[in-house]
mmCIF file of C-alpha atoms in Angstrom:
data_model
loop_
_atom_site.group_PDB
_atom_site.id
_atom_site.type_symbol
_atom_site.label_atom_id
_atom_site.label_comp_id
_atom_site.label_asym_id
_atom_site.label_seq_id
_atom_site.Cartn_x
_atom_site.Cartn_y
_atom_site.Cartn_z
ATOM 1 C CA UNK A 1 117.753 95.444 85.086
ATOM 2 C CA UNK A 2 117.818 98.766 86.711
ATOM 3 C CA UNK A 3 115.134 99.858 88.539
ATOM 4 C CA UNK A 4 115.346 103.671 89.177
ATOM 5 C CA UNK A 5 118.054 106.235 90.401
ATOM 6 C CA UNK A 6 117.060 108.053 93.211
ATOM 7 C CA UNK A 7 118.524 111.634 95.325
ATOM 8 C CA UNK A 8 120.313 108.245 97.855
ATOM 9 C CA UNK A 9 123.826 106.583 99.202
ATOM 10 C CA UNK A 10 125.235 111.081 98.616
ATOM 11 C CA UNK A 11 127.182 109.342 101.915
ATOM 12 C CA UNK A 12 128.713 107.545 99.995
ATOM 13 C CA UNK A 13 128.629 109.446 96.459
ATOM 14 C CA UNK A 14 130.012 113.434 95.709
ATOM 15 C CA UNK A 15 126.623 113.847 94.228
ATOM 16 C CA UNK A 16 123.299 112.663 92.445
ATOM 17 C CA UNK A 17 125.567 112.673 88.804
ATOM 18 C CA UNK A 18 128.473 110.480 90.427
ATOM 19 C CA UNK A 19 125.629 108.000 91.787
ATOM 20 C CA UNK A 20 123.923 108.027 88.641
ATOM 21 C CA UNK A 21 127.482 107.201 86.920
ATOM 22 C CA UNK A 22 128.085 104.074 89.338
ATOM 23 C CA UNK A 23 124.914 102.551 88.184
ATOM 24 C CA UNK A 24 125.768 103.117 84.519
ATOM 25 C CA UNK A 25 128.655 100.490 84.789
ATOM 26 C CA UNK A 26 125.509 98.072 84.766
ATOM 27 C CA UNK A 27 124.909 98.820 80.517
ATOM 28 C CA UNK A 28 128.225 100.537 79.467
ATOM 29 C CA UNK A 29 130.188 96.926 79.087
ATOM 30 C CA UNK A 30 126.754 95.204 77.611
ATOM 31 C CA UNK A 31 127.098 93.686 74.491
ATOM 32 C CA UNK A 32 125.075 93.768 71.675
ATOM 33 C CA UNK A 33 123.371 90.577 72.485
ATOM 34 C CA UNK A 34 122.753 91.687 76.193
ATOM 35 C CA UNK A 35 119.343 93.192 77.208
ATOM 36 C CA UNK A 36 118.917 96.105 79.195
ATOM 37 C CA UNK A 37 115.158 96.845 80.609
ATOM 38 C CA UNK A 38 114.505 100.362 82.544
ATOM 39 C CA UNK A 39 111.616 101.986 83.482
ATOM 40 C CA UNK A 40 110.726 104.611 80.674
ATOM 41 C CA UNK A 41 108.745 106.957 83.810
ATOM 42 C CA UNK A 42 111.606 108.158 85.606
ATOM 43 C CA UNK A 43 113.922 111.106 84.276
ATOM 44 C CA UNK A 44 116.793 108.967 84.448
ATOM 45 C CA UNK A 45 115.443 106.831 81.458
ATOM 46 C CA UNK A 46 116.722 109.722 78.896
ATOM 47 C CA UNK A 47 120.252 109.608 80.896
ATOM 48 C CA UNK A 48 120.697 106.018 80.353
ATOM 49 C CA UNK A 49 118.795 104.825 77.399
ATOM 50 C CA UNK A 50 121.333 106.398 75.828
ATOM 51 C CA UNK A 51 124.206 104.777 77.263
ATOM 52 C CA UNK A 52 122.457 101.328 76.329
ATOM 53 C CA UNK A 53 124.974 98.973 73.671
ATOM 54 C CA UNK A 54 122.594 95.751 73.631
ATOM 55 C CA UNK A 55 118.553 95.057 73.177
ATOM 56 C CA UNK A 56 116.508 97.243 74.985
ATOM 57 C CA UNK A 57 113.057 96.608 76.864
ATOM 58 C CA UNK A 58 111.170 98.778 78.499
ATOM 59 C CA UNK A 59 108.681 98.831 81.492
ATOM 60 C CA UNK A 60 105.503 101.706 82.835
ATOM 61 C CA UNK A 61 102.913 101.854 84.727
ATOM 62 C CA UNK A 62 102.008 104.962 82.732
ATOM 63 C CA UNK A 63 102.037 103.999 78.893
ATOM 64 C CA UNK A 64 102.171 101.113 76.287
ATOM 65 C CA UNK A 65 105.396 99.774 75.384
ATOM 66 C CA UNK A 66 106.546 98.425 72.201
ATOM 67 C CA UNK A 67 109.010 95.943 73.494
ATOM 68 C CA UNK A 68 108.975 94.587 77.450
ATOM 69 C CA UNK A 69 105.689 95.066 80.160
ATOM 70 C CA UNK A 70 103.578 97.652 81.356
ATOM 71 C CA UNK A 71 100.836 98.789 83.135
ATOM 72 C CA UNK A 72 97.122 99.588 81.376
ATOM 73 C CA UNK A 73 93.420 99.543 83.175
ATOM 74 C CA UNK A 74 94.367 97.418 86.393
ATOM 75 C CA UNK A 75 96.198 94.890 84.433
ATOM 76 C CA UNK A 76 100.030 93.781 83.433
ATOM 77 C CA UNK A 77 100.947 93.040 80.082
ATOM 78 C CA UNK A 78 104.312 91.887 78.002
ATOM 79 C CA UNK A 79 104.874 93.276 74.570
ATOM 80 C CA UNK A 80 107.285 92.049 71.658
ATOM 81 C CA UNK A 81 107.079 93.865 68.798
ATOM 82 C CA UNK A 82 104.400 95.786 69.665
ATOM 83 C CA UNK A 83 102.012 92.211 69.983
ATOM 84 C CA UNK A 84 101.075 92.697 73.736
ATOM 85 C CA UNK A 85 99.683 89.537 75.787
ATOM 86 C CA UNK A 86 97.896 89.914 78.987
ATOM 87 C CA UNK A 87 99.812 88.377 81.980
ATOM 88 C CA UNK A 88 97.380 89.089 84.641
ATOM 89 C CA UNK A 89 95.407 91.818 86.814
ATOM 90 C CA UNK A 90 97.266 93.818 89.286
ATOM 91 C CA UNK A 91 94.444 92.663 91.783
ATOM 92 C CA UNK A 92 96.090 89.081 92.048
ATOM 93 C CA UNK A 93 99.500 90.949 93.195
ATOM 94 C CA UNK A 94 100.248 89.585 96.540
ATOM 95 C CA UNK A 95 102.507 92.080 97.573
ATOM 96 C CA UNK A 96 101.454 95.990 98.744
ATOM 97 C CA UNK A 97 102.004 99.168 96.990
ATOM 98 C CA UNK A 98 101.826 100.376 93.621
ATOM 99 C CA UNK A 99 105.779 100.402 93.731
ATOM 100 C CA UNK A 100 105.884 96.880 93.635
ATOM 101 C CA UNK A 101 104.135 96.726 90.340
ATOM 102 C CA UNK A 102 107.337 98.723 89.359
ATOM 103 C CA UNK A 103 109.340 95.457 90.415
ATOM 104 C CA UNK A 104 106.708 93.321 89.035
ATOM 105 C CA UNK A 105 106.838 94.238 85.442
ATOM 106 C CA UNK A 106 110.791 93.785 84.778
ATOM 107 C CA UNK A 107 110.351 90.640 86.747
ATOM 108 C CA UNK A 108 107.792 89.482 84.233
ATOM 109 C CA UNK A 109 110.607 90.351 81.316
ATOM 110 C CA UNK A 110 113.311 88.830 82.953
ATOM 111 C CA UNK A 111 111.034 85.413 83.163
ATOM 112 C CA UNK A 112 109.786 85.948 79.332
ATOM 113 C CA UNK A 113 113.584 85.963 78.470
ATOM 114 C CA UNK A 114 114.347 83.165 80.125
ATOM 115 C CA UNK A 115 111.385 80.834 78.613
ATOM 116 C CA UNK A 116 109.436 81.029 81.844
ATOM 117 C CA UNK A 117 105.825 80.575 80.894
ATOM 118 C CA UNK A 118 102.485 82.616 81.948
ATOM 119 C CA UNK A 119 101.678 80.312 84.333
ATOM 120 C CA UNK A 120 105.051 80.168 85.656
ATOM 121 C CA UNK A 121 105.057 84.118 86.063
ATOM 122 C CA UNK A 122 101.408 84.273 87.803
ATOM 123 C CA UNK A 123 102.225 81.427 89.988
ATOM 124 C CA UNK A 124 105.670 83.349 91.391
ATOM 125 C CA UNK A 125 103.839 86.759 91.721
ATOM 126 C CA UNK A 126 101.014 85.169 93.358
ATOM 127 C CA UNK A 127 102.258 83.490 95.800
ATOM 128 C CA UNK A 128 105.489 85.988 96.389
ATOM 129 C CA UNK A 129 105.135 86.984 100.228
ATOM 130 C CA UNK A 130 107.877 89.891 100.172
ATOM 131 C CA UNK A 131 111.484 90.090 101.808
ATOM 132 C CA UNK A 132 111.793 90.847 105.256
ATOM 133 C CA UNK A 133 112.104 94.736 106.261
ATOM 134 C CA UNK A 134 110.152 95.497 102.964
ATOM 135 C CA UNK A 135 106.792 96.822 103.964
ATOM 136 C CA UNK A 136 106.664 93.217 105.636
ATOM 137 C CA UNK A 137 102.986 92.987 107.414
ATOM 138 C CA UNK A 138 104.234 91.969 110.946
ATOM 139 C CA UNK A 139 100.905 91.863 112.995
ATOM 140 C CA UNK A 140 97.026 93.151 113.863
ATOM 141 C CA UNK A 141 96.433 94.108 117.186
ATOM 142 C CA UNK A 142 92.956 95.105 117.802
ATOM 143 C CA UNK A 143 92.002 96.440 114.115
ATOM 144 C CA UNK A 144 95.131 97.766 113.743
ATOM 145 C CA UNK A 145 97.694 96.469 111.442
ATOM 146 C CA UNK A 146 101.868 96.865 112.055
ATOM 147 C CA UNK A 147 104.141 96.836 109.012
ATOM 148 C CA UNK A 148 107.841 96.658 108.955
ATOM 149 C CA UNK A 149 109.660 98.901 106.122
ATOM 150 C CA UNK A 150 113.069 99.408 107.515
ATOM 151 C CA UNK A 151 114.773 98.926 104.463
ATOM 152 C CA UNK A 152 113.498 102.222 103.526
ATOM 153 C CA UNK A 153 116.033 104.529 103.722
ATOM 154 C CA UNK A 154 115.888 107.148 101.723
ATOM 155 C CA UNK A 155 112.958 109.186 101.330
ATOM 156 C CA UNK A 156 111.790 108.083 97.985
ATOM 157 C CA UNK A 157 110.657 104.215 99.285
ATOM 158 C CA UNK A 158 108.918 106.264 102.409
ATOM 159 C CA UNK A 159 106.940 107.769 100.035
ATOM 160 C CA UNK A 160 106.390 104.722 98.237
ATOM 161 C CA UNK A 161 105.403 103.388 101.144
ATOM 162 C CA UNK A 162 103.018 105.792 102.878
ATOM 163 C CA UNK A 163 101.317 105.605 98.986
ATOM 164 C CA UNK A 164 100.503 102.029 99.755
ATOM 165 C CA UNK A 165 97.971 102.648 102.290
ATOM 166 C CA UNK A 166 94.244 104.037 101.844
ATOM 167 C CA UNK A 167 92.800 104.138 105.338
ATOM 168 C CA UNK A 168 94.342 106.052 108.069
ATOM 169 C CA UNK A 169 97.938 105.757 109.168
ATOM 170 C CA UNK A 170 100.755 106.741 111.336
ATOM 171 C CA UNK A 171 104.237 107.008 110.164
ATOM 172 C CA UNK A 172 107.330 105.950 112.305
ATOM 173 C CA UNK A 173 110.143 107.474 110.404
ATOM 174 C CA UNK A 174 114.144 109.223 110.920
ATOM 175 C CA UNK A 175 117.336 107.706 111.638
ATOM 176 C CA UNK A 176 120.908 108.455 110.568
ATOM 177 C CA UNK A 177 122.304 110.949 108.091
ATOM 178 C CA UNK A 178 122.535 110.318 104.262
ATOM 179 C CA UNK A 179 122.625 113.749 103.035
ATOM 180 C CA UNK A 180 119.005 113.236 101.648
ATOM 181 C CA UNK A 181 116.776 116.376 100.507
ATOM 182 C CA UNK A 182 113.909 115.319 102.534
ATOM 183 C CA UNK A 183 111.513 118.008 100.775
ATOM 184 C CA UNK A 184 109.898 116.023 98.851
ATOM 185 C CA UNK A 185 109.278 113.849 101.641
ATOM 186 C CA UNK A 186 107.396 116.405 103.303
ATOM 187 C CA UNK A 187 105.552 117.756 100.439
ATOM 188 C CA UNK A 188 104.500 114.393 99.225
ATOM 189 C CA UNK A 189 103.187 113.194 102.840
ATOM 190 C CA UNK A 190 101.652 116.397 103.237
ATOM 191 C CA UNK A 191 99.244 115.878 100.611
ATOM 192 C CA UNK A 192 97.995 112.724 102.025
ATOM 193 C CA UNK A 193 95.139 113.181 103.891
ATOM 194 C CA UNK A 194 95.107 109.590 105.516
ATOM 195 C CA UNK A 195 98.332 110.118 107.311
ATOM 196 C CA UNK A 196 96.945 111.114 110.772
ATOM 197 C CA UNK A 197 100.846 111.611 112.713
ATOM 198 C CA UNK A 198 104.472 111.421 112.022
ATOM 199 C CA UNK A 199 106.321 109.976 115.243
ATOM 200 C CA UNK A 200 110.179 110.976 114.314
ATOM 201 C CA UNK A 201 113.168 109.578 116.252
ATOM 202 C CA UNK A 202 116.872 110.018 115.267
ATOM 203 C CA UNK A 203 119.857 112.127 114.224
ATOM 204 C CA UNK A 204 117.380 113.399 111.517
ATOM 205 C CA UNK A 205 114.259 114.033 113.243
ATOM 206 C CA UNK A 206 115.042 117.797 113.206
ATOM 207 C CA UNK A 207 115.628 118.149 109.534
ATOM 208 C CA UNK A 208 112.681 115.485 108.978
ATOM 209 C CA UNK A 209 110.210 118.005 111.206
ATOM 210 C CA UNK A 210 111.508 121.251 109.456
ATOM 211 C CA UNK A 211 110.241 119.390 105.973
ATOM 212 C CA UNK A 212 107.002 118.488 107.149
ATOM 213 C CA UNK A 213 106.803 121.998 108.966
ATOM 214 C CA UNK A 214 107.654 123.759 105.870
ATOM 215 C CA UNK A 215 105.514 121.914 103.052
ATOM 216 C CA UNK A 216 101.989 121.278 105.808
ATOM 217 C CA UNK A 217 101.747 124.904 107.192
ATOM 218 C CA UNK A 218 98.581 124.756 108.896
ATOM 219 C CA UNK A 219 97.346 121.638 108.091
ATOM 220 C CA UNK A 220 96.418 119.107 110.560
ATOM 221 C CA UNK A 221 99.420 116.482 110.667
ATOM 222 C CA UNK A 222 100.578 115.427 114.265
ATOM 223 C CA UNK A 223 103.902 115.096 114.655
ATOM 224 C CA UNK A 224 105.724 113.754 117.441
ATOM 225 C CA UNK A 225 109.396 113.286 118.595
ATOM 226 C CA UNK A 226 110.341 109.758 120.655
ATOM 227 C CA UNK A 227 113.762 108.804 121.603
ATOM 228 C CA UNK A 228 113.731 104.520 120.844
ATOM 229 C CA UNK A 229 111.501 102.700 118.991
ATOM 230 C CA UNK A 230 109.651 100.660 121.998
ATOM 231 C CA UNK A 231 108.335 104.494 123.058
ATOM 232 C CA UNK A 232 107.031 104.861 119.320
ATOM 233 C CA UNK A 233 105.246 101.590 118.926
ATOM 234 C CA UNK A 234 103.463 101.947 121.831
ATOM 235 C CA UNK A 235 102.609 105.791 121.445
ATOM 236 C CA UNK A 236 101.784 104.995 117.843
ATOM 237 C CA UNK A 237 99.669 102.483 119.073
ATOM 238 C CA UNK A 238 97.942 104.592 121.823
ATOM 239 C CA UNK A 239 97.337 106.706 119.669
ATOM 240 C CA UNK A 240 95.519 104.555 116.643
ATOM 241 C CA UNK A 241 92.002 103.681 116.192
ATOM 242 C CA UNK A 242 90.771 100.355 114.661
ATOM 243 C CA UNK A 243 91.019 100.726 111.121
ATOM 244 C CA UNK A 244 94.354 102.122 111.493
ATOM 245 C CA UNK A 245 97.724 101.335 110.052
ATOM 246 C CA UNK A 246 100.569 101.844 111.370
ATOM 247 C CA UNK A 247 104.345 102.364 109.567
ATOM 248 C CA UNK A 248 108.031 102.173 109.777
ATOM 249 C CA UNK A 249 109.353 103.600 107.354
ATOM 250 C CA UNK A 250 112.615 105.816 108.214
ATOM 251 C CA UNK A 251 113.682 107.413 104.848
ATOM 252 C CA UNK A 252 116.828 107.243 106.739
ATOM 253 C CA UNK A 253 120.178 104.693 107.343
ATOM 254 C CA UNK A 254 120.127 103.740 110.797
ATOM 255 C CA UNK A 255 123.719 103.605 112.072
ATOM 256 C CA UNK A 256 122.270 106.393 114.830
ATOM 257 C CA UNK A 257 120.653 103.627 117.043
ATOM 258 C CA UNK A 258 120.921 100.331 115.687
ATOM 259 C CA UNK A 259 123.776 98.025 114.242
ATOM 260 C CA UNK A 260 121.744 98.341 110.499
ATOM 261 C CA UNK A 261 118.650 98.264 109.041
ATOM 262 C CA UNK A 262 117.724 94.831 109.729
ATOM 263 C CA UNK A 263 118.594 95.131 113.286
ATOM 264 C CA UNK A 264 115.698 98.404 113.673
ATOM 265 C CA UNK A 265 113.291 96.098 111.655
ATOM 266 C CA UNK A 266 113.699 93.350 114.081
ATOM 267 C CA UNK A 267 113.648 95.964 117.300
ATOM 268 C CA UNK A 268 110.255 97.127 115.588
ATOM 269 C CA UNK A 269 109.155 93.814 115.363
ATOM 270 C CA UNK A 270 109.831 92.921 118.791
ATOM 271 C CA UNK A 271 108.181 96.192 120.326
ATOM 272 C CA UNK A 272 105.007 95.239 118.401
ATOM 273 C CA UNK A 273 105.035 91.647 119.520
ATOM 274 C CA UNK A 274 105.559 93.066 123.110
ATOM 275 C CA UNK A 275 102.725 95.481 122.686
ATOM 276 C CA UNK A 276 100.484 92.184 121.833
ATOM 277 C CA UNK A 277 102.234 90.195 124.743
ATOM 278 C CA UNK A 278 101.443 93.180 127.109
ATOM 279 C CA UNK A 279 97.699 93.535 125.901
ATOM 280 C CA UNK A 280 96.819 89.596 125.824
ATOM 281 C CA UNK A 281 99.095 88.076 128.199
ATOM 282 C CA UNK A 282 101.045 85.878 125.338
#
């Protein structure tokens, strides 16, 4: 299964063609018996499809496909052969975020290849509660609800992320350098109108601002610069309303201030359970 490729790890990797090469070993030493499923809405699909030497299914949220699961009307099907069977409706997903239907459908493949059974497949996504550091709902405080995404670190799953959420919200984002484009990021959080203020913090909190600077002009986005991550839970929290929501989601590593990503999940955890302890007295 391979999910996506995305402009990430360029750390690690000359560029986006050498990254995109690494995650080819996954199909170039398939055999022909071996099934490879990719998502058929990214650009990468017409860079790998062809490197493919076994069965190939496919997955969208955008179109029909003849052979694996998509997306169509609010509801997840699996096709073979072009016969498609609804699974279920995206409204029993128990997980946030349209991304996660992404994860969802070659899940539902996977399952179908192995003999799991409808039942079997609606059960698991039902009940599925998420990893930890994966948009993880940590708390409510007052109306106002505290979600953990600290395994976002590029600026891709931020995106993803801030996507997930309707009502108003405030982003906690930056951390340590990748050699991201963060662009995109700013263009695509610009045009969301729910997100109220962007509290950065981090080696990257310059070139984060200068993105959101750059794509919002005049619009009205707050954005704010805090040096730890008790300061920004707490001014994040000043700062919400009930109704709000309110984010970590870096689009950045986090070597800068913390031993790795699950370490600034659980220090964002720990502010927000402090918040409630210094609010209720628990």
């Amino acid at each position: 299964v391979l999910l996506n490729t995305t402009c990430d790890h360029l750390d690690y990797h000359t560029d986006v063609a050498e990254y995109k090469d690494a995650k080819a070993s996954l199909l170039k030493f398939q055999g022909s018996d071996d099934v490879a499923i990719l998502n058929r809405d990214y650009e990468y699909f017409d860079y790998y499809s062809g490197i493919v030497r076994g069965k190939m299914m496919l997955v969208s949220r955008k179109a029909r496909v003849f052979d694996g699961a998509y997306e169509e009307d609010g509801k997840m099907y699996f096709a073979k052969g072009g016969e498609a069977e609804m699974i279920m409706p995206v409204s029993e997903v128990g997980l946030t975020g349209p991304h996660n239907i992404e994860n969802i459908l070659p899940a539902i493949c996977v399952g179908k290849i192995f003999g799991a059974t409808n039942d079997e497949i609606i059960a698991a996504v039902r009940e599925f509660e998420g990893l930890p550091h994966r948009l993880e709902f940590v708390r409510e405080v007052r109306d106002v609800k505290f979600y953990n995404d600290s395994c976002s670190t590029n600026p891709e799953t931020s995106i993803a992320a801030v996507k997930s959420f309707d009502g108003p919200l405030i982003l906690i984002a930056g951390g340590s350098e990748k050699g991201a484009d963060f662009k995109k990021w700013g263009r695509e959080l610009c045009e969301r109108r729910n997100l109220k203020t962007v509290i950065l913090m981090g080696e990257t909190a310059d070139k984060l601002e200068r993105a959101l600077v750059d794509a919002c002009g005049d619009k009205d986005l707050r954005i704010l610069r805090r040096d730890d991550m008790d300061e920004a839970v707490l001014d994040a929290y000043s700062i919400a309303e009930p109704g709000y929501t309110i984010v970590l989601s870096p689009a950045c590593a986090s070597f800068d201030l913390f031993k790795d990503y699950k370490d600034r999940g659980d220090t964002f955890k720990r502010a927000v359970l402090s918040l409630t302890q210094s609010l209720f007295g628990m």
